């Protein structure tokens, strides 16, 4: 199963919106076939493994990181393929949370006389598909908020200077986390201040994540770097009036999509939980946030953050500098948002901390 999980990781950046799945076929203690799911529309992991094994698959055992599907989607049911190949046993790590599967694959295998088992390395398999599972079970993607800060929690100097707090190894690691995401989310304040590209760079990348800009009043300039290249999604709370209509026409004319959502309050801020539901409808599994203290705090306050991806540089820049969250003043520690450390490691000269909202269960350490 560990080998199957390693195979599934090959689809870390490409399998979306499907889950990342690997499969190993064994017979008499020898591996006779392997497979992993590369991208939507391609055969599933089980099919690749069966093709490699050929006739030797009859009587073999399959180790699969996720329950074989039992429905016709972009491809035929994998459960049927395993039955047709004459397998003797199928071991899965996780039951598929997709309502179209959810135990039906195992039931079909059992009905065909195939011995089944589940739960082997389940935490590792769950970690690998944390976004897909979130979308299927909660109706919203997994939201990972990334920030680079000093040891005293500051992301930039008071004058806005932030390049570069962290070193090249941490920045490269951040791009690997971008690459696995389905979308990268930021806000108009960050675009105005830094004009970021928000693309994956300096590593092989078959699929650039969708770039999403929260721009409540439609202020983004058509020349902004986030709008160059592949189409972006601009989320707004302002569609009324001649200026908004004109700006929407310009943006859509450039190939971008403008998504109007109800304002959350009188300040015209976008309804963030509604945005996460829209993301789920778009089949986005993992959202990578790179924004300023304002959006970071709003996401946290709206219970729209699942984990922090925090890079700490070994320096202190003082109280006048900018922080990670623009949170209101607290009068009691009990009111503070709480996290649990999930993974901590040194990346180059910097420290990378993965911290999850305390209500989430702990699983295996995450890897980019």
Tab-separated table of C-alpha atoms in Angstrom:
chain	number	residue	atom	x	y	z
A	1	UNK	CA	0.000	0.000	0.000
A	2	UNK	CA	2.911	2.328	0.690
A	3	UNK	CA	4.018	1.817	-2.893
A	4	UNK	CA	0.479	2.535	-4.116
A	5	UNK	CA	0.461	5.810	-2.164
A	6	UNK	CA	3.822	6.757	-3.659
A	7	UNK	CA	2.392	6.100	-7.116
A	8	UNK	CA	-0.700	8.191	-6.322
A	9	UNK	CA	1.563	11.111	-5.407
A	10	UNK	CA	2.649	11.283	-9.042
A	11	UNK	CA	-0.762	12.785	-9.746
A	12	UNK	CA	-0.415	15.317	-6.939
A	13	UNK	CA	-0.427	18.303	-9.296
A	14	UNK	CA	-2.454	16.907	-12.188
A	15	UNK	CA	-5.274	14.574	-11.086
A	16	UNK	CA	-7.683	17.364	-10.106
A	17	UNK	CA	-10.665	17.402	-9.940
A	18	UNK	CA	-10.341	13.652	-9.455
A	19	UNK	CA	-8.684	12.075	-6.414
A	20	UNK	CA	-5.035	11.054	-6.464
A	21	UNK	CA	-5.030	7.251	-6.642
A	22	UNK	CA	-2.397	4.554	-6.969
A	23	UNK	CA	-2.708	0.794	-7.443
A	24	UNK	CA	-0.318	-2.151	-7.063
A	25	UNK	CA	-1.114	-5.719	-8.169
A	26	UNK	CA	0.712	-8.561	-6.435
A	27	UNK	CA	0.763	-12.309	-6.958
A	28	UNK	CA	2.855	-14.788	-4.972
A	29	UNK	CA	4.705	-11.914	-3.323
A	30	UNK	CA	5.743	-10.345	-6.626
A	31	UNK	CA	4.520	-7.051	-8.068
A	32	UNK	CA	2.952	-7.758	-11.458
A	33	UNK	CA	1.355	-4.417	-12.231
A	34	UNK	CA	1.329	-0.787	-11.120
A	35	UNK	CA	-0.663	2.289	-12.034
A	36	UNK	CA	-1.665	5.788	-10.993
A	37	UNK	CA	-4.238	8.288	-12.188
A	38	UNK	CA	-2.540	11.118	-14.115
A	39	UNK	CA	-5.423	13.430	-14.991
A	40	UNK	CA	-9.186	13.627	-15.500
A	41	UNK	CA	-10.304	11.668	-18.544
A	42	UNK	CA	-7.325	9.296	-18.418
A	43	UNK	CA	-7.733	5.686	-17.251
A	44	UNK	CA	-7.783	5.172	-13.508
A	45	UNK	CA	-4.920	3.636	-11.550
A	46	UNK	CA	-6.479	0.164	-11.515
A	47	UNK	CA	-6.761	0.069	-15.309
A	48	UNK	CA	-3.095	0.949	-15.822
A	49	UNK	CA	-2.074	-1.742	-13.326
A	50	UNK	CA	-4.307	-4.357	-14.983
A	51	UNK	CA	-2.896	-3.512	-18.413
A	52	UNK	CA	0.627	-4.023	-17.103
A	53	UNK	CA	-0.236	-7.323	-15.419
A	54	UNK	CA	-2.200	-8.791	-18.307
A	55	UNK	CA	-3.394	-12.353	-17.809
A	56	UNK	CA	-1.256	-12.665	-14.657
A	57	UNK	CA	-3.841	-10.545	-12.822
A	58	UNK	CA	-6.124	-13.556	-12.400
A	59	UNK	CA	-5.891	-14.667	-8.776
A	60	UNK	CA	-3.827	-11.605	-7.757
A	61	UNK	CA	-4.320	-9.089	-4.954
A	62	UNK	CA	-4.822	-5.394	-5.661
A	63	UNK	CA	-3.726	-2.678	-3.249
A	64	UNK	CA	-5.569	0.549	-4.057
A	65	UNK	CA	-5.388	3.841	-2.165
A	66	UNK	CA	-9.087	4.592	-2.748
A	67	UNK	CA	-12.131	2.401	-3.219
A	68	UNK	CA	-12.539	1.397	-6.899
A	69	UNK	CA	-15.321	3.361	-8.540
A	70	UNK	CA	-18.623	1.659	-9.344
A	71	UNK	CA	-20.164	4.228	-11.683
A	72	UNK	CA	-19.723	5.503	-15.200
A	73	UNK	CA	-18.074	8.924	-15.147
A	74	UNK	CA	-15.404	10.013	-17.601
A	75	UNK	CA	-14.314	6.333	-17.592
A	76	UNK	CA	-16.040	2.963	-16.956
A	77	UNK	CA	-16.261	1.498	-13.412
A	78	UNK	CA	-12.954	0.176	-12.092
A	79	UNK	CA	-14.742	-2.349	-9.884
A	80	UNK	CA	-16.033	-4.045	-13.027
A	81	UNK	CA	-12.528	-4.122	-14.520
A	82	UNK	CA	-11.118	-5.811	-11.406
A	83	UNK	CA	-13.925	-8.373	-11.447
A	84	UNK	CA	-13.409	-9.114	-15.126
A	85	UNK	CA	-9.675	-9.599	-14.550
A	86	UNK	CA	-10.384	-12.355	-12.015
A	87	UNK	CA	-8.728	-10.838	-8.968
A	88	UNK	CA	-8.843	-12.824	-5.742
A	89	UNK	CA	-8.505	-9.988	-3.225
A	90	UNK	CA	-8.732	-6.178	-3.140
A	91	UNK	CA	-7.295	-4.129	-0.281
A	92	UNK	CA	-8.129	-0.427	-0.115
A	93	UNK	CA	-6.869	2.335	2.134
A	94	UNK	CA	-10.017	4.476	2.090
A	95	UNK	CA	-13.650	4.212	1.139
A	96	UNK	CA	-14.451	6.740	-1.582
A	97	UNK	CA	-16.430	9.677	-0.083
A	98	UNK	CA	-17.999	10.426	-3.458
A	99	UNK	CA	-21.742	9.723	-3.025
A	100	UNK	CA	-21.694	7.987	-6.398
A	101	UNK	CA	-19.314	5.393	-4.935
A	102	UNK	CA	-19.350	5.421	-1.091
A	103	UNK	CA	-19.139	1.675	-0.506
A	104	UNK	CA	-20.740	0.586	-3.770
A	105	UNK	CA	-17.398	-0.411	-5.253
A	106	UNK	CA	-16.595	-2.714	-2.335
A	107	UNK	CA	-20.118	-4.122	-2.389
A	108	UNK	CA	-19.820	-4.973	-6.071
A	109	UNK	CA	-16.466	-6.695	-5.500
A	110	UNK	CA	-17.856	-8.721	-2.588
A	111	UNK	CA	-20.903	-9.732	-4.616
A	112	UNK	CA	-18.544	-11.102	-7.256
A	113	UNK	CA	-16.812	-13.272	-4.642
A	114	UNK	CA	-13.696	-11.125	-4.256
A	115	UNK	CA	-12.241	-10.883	-0.757
A	116	UNK	CA	-11.935	-7.255	0.392
A	117	UNK	CA	-10.292	-5.326	3.210
A	118	UNK	CA	-9.991	-1.645	4.015
A	119	UNK	CA	-8.145	0.754	6.307
A	120	UNK	CA	-4.516	-0.063	5.488
A	121	UNK	CA	-2.534	3.239	5.664
A	122	UNK	CA	-5.826	5.104	5.723
A	123	UNK	CA	-4.373	8.271	7.284
A	124	UNK	CA	-1.729	8.590	4.594
A	125	UNK	CA	-4.301	8.086	1.855
A	126	UNK	CA	-6.649	10.598	3.490
A	127	UNK	CA	-3.879	13.177	3.657
A	128	UNK	CA	-3.148	12.744	-0.021
A	129	UNK	CA	-6.751	13.538	-0.949
A	130	UNK	CA	-7.622	15.985	1.784
A	131	UNK	CA	-9.164	18.470	-0.657
A	132	UNK	CA	-11.222	15.917	-2.577
A	133	UNK	CA	-12.538	14.473	0.679
A	134	UNK	CA	-13.405	17.944	1.941
A	135	UNK	CA	-15.339	18.758	-1.216
A	136	UNK	CA	-17.250	15.480	-1.118
A	137	UNK	CA	-18.075	15.491	2.593
A	138	UNK	CA	-18.382	19.218	3.421
A	139	UNK	CA	-19.363	20.706	0.078
A	140	UNK	CA	-16.353	23.027	0.151
A	141	UNK	CA	-12.680	22.728	-0.756
A	142	UNK	CA	-9.767	22.529	1.668
A	143	UNK	CA	-8.376	26.030	2.216
A	144	UNK	CA	-4.659	26.406	2.895
A	145	UNK	CA	-3.487	29.896	3.845
A	146	UNK	CA	0.159	30.572	3.082
A	147	UNK	CA	2.241	33.328	4.636
A	148	UNK	CA	5.921	34.167	5.025
A	149	UNK	CA	6.821	36.046	8.184
A	150	UNK	CA	9.589	36.980	10.581
A	151	UNK	CA	9.982	35.250	13.924
A	152	UNK	CA	7.877	37.996	15.460
A	153	UNK	CA	5.058	37.307	13.008
A	154	UNK	CA	5.486	40.193	10.574
A	155	UNK	CA	5.000	39.783	6.839
A	156	UNK	CA	6.385	43.126	5.663
A	157	UNK	CA	7.874	46.369	6.883
A	158	UNK	CA	5.622	49.340	7.526
A	159	UNK	CA	6.666	50.734	4.120
A	160	UNK	CA	5.413	47.523	2.469
A	161	UNK	CA	8.803	45.988	1.732
A	162	UNK	CA	8.645	42.192	2.016
A	163	UNK	CA	11.069	40.808	-0.592
A	164	UNK	CA	12.542	38.650	0.523
A	165	UNK	CA	11.812	37.669	4.110
A	166	UNK	CA	12.478	33.996	3.428
A	167	UNK	CA	15.250	32.348	1.469
A	168	UNK	CA	15.247	30.687	-1.963
A	169	UNK	CA	14.597	27.172	-0.600
A	170	UNK	CA	11.425	28.298	1.194
A	171	UNK	CA	10.233	30.231	-1.851
A	172	UNK	CA	10.754	27.182	-4.071
A	173	UNK	CA	8.876	25.047	-1.546
A	174	UNK	CA	6.016	27.535	-1.653
A	175	UNK	CA	5.774	27.075	-5.408
A	176	UNK	CA	5.481	23.311	-4.919
A	177	UNK	CA	2.470	23.926	-2.668
A	178	UNK	CA	1.030	26.256	-5.296
A	179	UNK	CA	1.419	23.532	-7.912
A	180	UNK	CA	-0.742	21.018	-6.028
A	181	UNK	CA	-3.559	23.527	-5.502
A	182	UNK	CA	-6.574	23.788	-7.774
A	183	UNK	CA	-6.733	27.558	-7.366
A	184	UNK	CA	-4.687	30.397	-5.892
A	185	UNK	CA	-6.738	33.034	-4.119
A	186	UNK	CA	-5.802	36.638	-3.400
A	187	UNK	CA	-7.472	40.025	-2.931
A	188	UNK	CA	-7.394	43.353	-4.701
A	189	UNK	CA	-5.289	44.944	-1.951
A	190	UNK	CA	-2.449	42.507	-2.632
A	191	UNK	CA	-2.741	43.064	-6.382
A	192	UNK	CA	-2.558	46.831	-5.934
A	193	UNK	CA	0.388	46.620	-3.545
A	194	UNK	CA	2.505	43.851	-5.102
A	195	UNK	CA	1.084	43.129	-8.589
A	196	UNK	CA	1.805	39.376	-8.228
A	197	UNK	CA	1.637	36.823	-11.048
A	198	UNK	CA	0.511	33.987	-8.740
A	199	UNK	CA	1.778	31.322	-11.117
A	200	UNK	CA	3.884	28.229	-10.498
A	201	UNK	CA	7.434	28.926	-11.584
A	202	UNK	CA	10.883	27.327	-11.517
A	203	UNK	CA	9.616	23.751	-11.444
A	204	UNK	CA	7.931	21.475	-14.002
A	205	UNK	CA	4.241	22.325	-14.164
A	206	UNK	CA	1.767	20.682	-16.526
A	207	UNK	CA	-1.218	22.565	-15.088
A	208	UNK	CA	-1.287	26.090	-13.748
A	209	UNK	CA	-3.820	26.561	-10.917
A	210	UNK	CA	-6.763	28.835	-11.547
A	211	UNK	CA	-6.029	32.360	-10.281
A	212	UNK	CA	-8.890	33.876	-8.286
A	213	UNK	CA	-9.098	37.533	-7.335
A	214	UNK	CA	-11.529	38.894	-4.761
A	215	UNK	CA	-12.295	42.396	-6.017
A	216	UNK	CA	-15.523	43.618	-4.365
A	217	UNK	CA	-15.677	46.939	-6.242
A	218	UNK	CA	-14.109	45.800	-9.540
A	219	UNK	CA	-10.999	47.914	-9.231
A	220	UNK	CA	-8.454	45.640	-10.906
A	221	UNK	CA	-6.576	47.136	-13.832
A	222	UNK	CA	-6.687	45.063	-17.039
A	223	UNK	CA	-2.881	45.311	-17.128
A	224	UNK	CA	-2.427	43.625	-13.726
A	225	UNK	CA	-0.073	40.670	-13.936
A	226	UNK	CA	-2.647	38.318	-12.394
A	227	UNK	CA	-4.734	38.859	-15.550
A	228	UNK	CA	-1.928	38.003	-17.959
A	229	UNK	CA	-1.864	34.544	-19.507
A	230	UNK	CA	-4.547	32.002	-18.634
A	231	UNK	CA	-8.049	33.255	-17.783
A	232	UNK	CA	-8.615	34.304	-14.181
A	233	UNK	CA	-11.737	34.364	-12.031
A	234	UNK	CA	-12.651	37.765	-10.579
A	235	UNK	CA	-15.095	37.615	-7.671
A	236	UNK	CA	-17.021	40.803	-6.992
A	237	UNK	CA	-19.885	42.175	-4.931
A	238	UNK	CA	-20.462	45.080	-7.319
A	239	UNK	CA	-22.231	44.566	-10.644
A	240	UNK	CA	-24.586	47.548	-10.657
A	241	UNK	CA	-23.864	50.850	-12.338
A	242	UNK	CA	-22.339	51.923	-15.617
A	243	UNK	CA	-18.738	51.666	-14.395
A	244	UNK	CA	-19.173	48.102	-13.127
A	245	UNK	CA	-20.874	47.016	-16.363
A	246	UNK	CA	-18.131	48.612	-18.451
A	247	UNK	CA	-15.332	47.064	-16.392
A	248	UNK	CA	-17.020	43.663	-16.491
A	249	UNK	CA	-17.211	43.897	-20.290
A	250	UNK	CA	-13.500	44.701	-20.481
A	251	UNK	CA	-12.540	41.789	-18.249
A	252	UNK	CA	-14.773	39.259	-19.979
A	253	UNK	CA	-13.544	40.547	-23.337
A	254	UNK	CA	-10.035	39.599	-22.230
A	255	UNK	CA	-11.251	36.046	-21.536
A	256	UNK	CA	-11.671	36.299	-17.767
A	257	UNK	CA	-14.763	35.323	-15.801
A	258	UNK	CA	-16.474	37.755	-13.454
A	259	UNK	CA	-18.427	36.072	-10.674
A	260	UNK	CA	-20.853	38.302	-8.738
A	261	UNK	CA	-21.661	37.178	-5.205
A	262	UNK	CA	-23.826	38.776	-2.544
A	263	UNK	CA	-22.044	41.193	-0.242
A	264	UNK	CA	-21.580	39.787	3.243
A	265	UNK	CA	-22.372	43.099	4.906
A	266	UNK	CA	-22.628	46.835	4.360
A	267	UNK	CA	-18.895	47.061	3.686
A	268	UNK	CA	-19.467	45.242	0.361
A	269	UNK	CA	-17.146	42.413	1.287
A	270	UNK	CA	-17.733	39.202	-0.633
A	271	UNK	CA	-19.619	36.427	1.162
A	272	UNK	CA	-16.699	34.034	1.721
A	273	UNK	CA	-18.660	30.868	2.676
A	274	UNK	CA	-20.721	31.392	-0.494
A	275	UNK	CA	-17.472	31.660	-2.442
A	276	UNK	CA	-16.295	28.301	-1.080
A	277	UNK	CA	-19.565	26.740	-2.219
A	278	UNK	CA	-18.955	28.184	-5.680
A	279	UNK	CA	-15.474	26.688	-5.630
A	280	UNK	CA	-16.944	23.274	-4.853
A	281	UNK	CA	-19.369	23.657	-7.764
A	282	UNK	CA	-16.334	24.322	-9.965
A	283	UNK	CA	-14.814	21.030	-8.685
A	284	UNK	CA	-11.919	22.760	-6.947
A	285	UNK	CA	-10.412	20.577	-4.223
A	286	UNK	CA	-7.601	22.633	-2.693
A	287	UNK	CA	-7.437	26.429	-2.442
A	288	UNK	CA	-4.086	28.091	-1.800
A	289	UNK	CA	-4.425	31.586	-0.325
A	290	UNK	CA	-1.694	34.195	-0.764
A	291	UNK	CA	-3.118	37.484	0.423
A	292	UNK	CA	-2.738	40.274	2.942
A	293	UNK	CA	-3.755	40.583	6.573
A	294	UNK	CA	-7.261	41.793	5.689
A	295	UNK	CA	-8.430	38.811	3.623
A	296	UNK	CA	-6.509	36.423	5.879
A	297	UNK	CA	-8.435	37.704	8.885
A	298	UNK	CA	-11.765	37.686	7.045
A	299	UNK	CA	-11.293	34.083	5.962
A	300	UNK	CA	-10.375	33.079	9.488
A	301	UNK	CA	-13.327	34.932	11.005
A	302	UNK	CA	-15.710	33.289	8.525
A	303	UNK	CA	-14.392	29.796	9.401
A	304	UNK	CA	-13.056	29.442	5.874
A	305	UNK	CA	-9.476	28.428	6.752
A	306	UNK	CA	-8.492	24.808	7.288
A	307	UNK	CA	-4.750	25.132	7.723
A	308	UNK	CA	-1.869	27.591	7.760
A	309	UNK	CA	1.248	27.077	5.672
A	310	UNK	CA	3.647	29.377	7.457
A	311	UNK	CA	7.290	30.066	6.626
A	312	UNK	CA	9.208	31.756	9.444
A	313	UNK	CA	12.461	33.536	8.655
A	314	UNK	CA	15.138	33.756	11.376
A	315	UNK	CA	14.879	37.511	11.901
A	316	UNK	CA	12.827	40.043	13.840
A	317	UNK	CA	11.544	43.265	12.260
A	318	UNK	CA	9.716	45.051	15.059
A	319	UNK	CA	6.251	46.022	16.194
A	320	UNK	CA	5.653	48.656	13.508
A	321	UNK	CA	5.669	46.054	10.739
A	322	UNK	CA	2.625	44.314	9.215
A	323	UNK	CA	1.233	41.077	10.620
A	324	UNK	CA	-0.338	37.954	9.142
A	325	UNK	CA	-3.890	38.665	10.324
A	326	UNK	CA	-5.662	41.967	10.813
A	327	UNK	CA	-7.710	40.633	13.711
A	328	UNK	CA	-9.748	42.693	16.177
A	329	UNK	CA	-8.314	43.284	19.626
A	330	UNK	CA	-9.088	40.383	21.949
A	331	UNK	CA	-9.927	40.703	25.617
A	332	UNK	CA	-9.640	36.988	26.459
A	333	UNK	CA	-7.405	34.202	25.175
A	334	UNK	CA	-10.428	31.937	24.961
A	335	UNK	CA	-11.585	34.015	21.981
A	336	UNK	CA	-8.392	33.504	20.009
A	337	UNK	CA	-8.451	31.246	16.926
A	338	UNK	CA	-6.625	28.041	17.799
A	339	UNK	CA	-4.565	25.688	15.679
A	340	UNK	CA	-2.718	22.423	16.182
A	341	UNK	CA	0.747	21.877	14.802
A	342	UNK	CA	0.604	19.273	12.072
A	343	UNK	CA	4.077	19.373	10.582
A	344	UNK	CA	7.199	21.418	11.339
A	345	UNK	CA	10.473	21.237	9.445
A	346	UNK	CA	13.394	23.386	8.362
A	347	UNK	CA	13.462	24.432	4.713
A	348	UNK	CA	16.815	25.992	3.897
A	349	UNK	CA	17.396	28.641	6.565
A	350	UNK	CA	13.688	29.012	7.342
A	351	UNK	CA	11.131	27.064	9.355
A	352	UNK	CA	7.992	25.692	7.682
A	353	UNK	CA	4.995	25.146	9.936
A	354	UNK	CA	1.785	23.476	8.873
A	355	UNK	CA	-0.869	24.238	11.483
A	356	UNK	CA	-4.486	23.130	11.255
A	357	UNK	CA	-7.624	24.563	12.731
A	358	UNK	CA	-7.870	22.711	16.030
A	359	UNK	CA	-11.153	20.966	15.165
A	360	UNK	CA	-9.563	19.015	12.267
A	361	UNK	CA	-8.331	15.530	13.035
A	362	UNK	CA	-4.649	14.792	12.772
A	363	UNK	CA	-3.473	12.482	10.022
A	364	UNK	CA	-0.122	11.686	8.481
A	365	UNK	CA	2.370	14.546	7.972
A	366	UNK	CA	1.670	16.406	4.741
A	367	UNK	CA	4.118	16.700	1.886
A	368	UNK	CA	4.016	19.219	-0.974
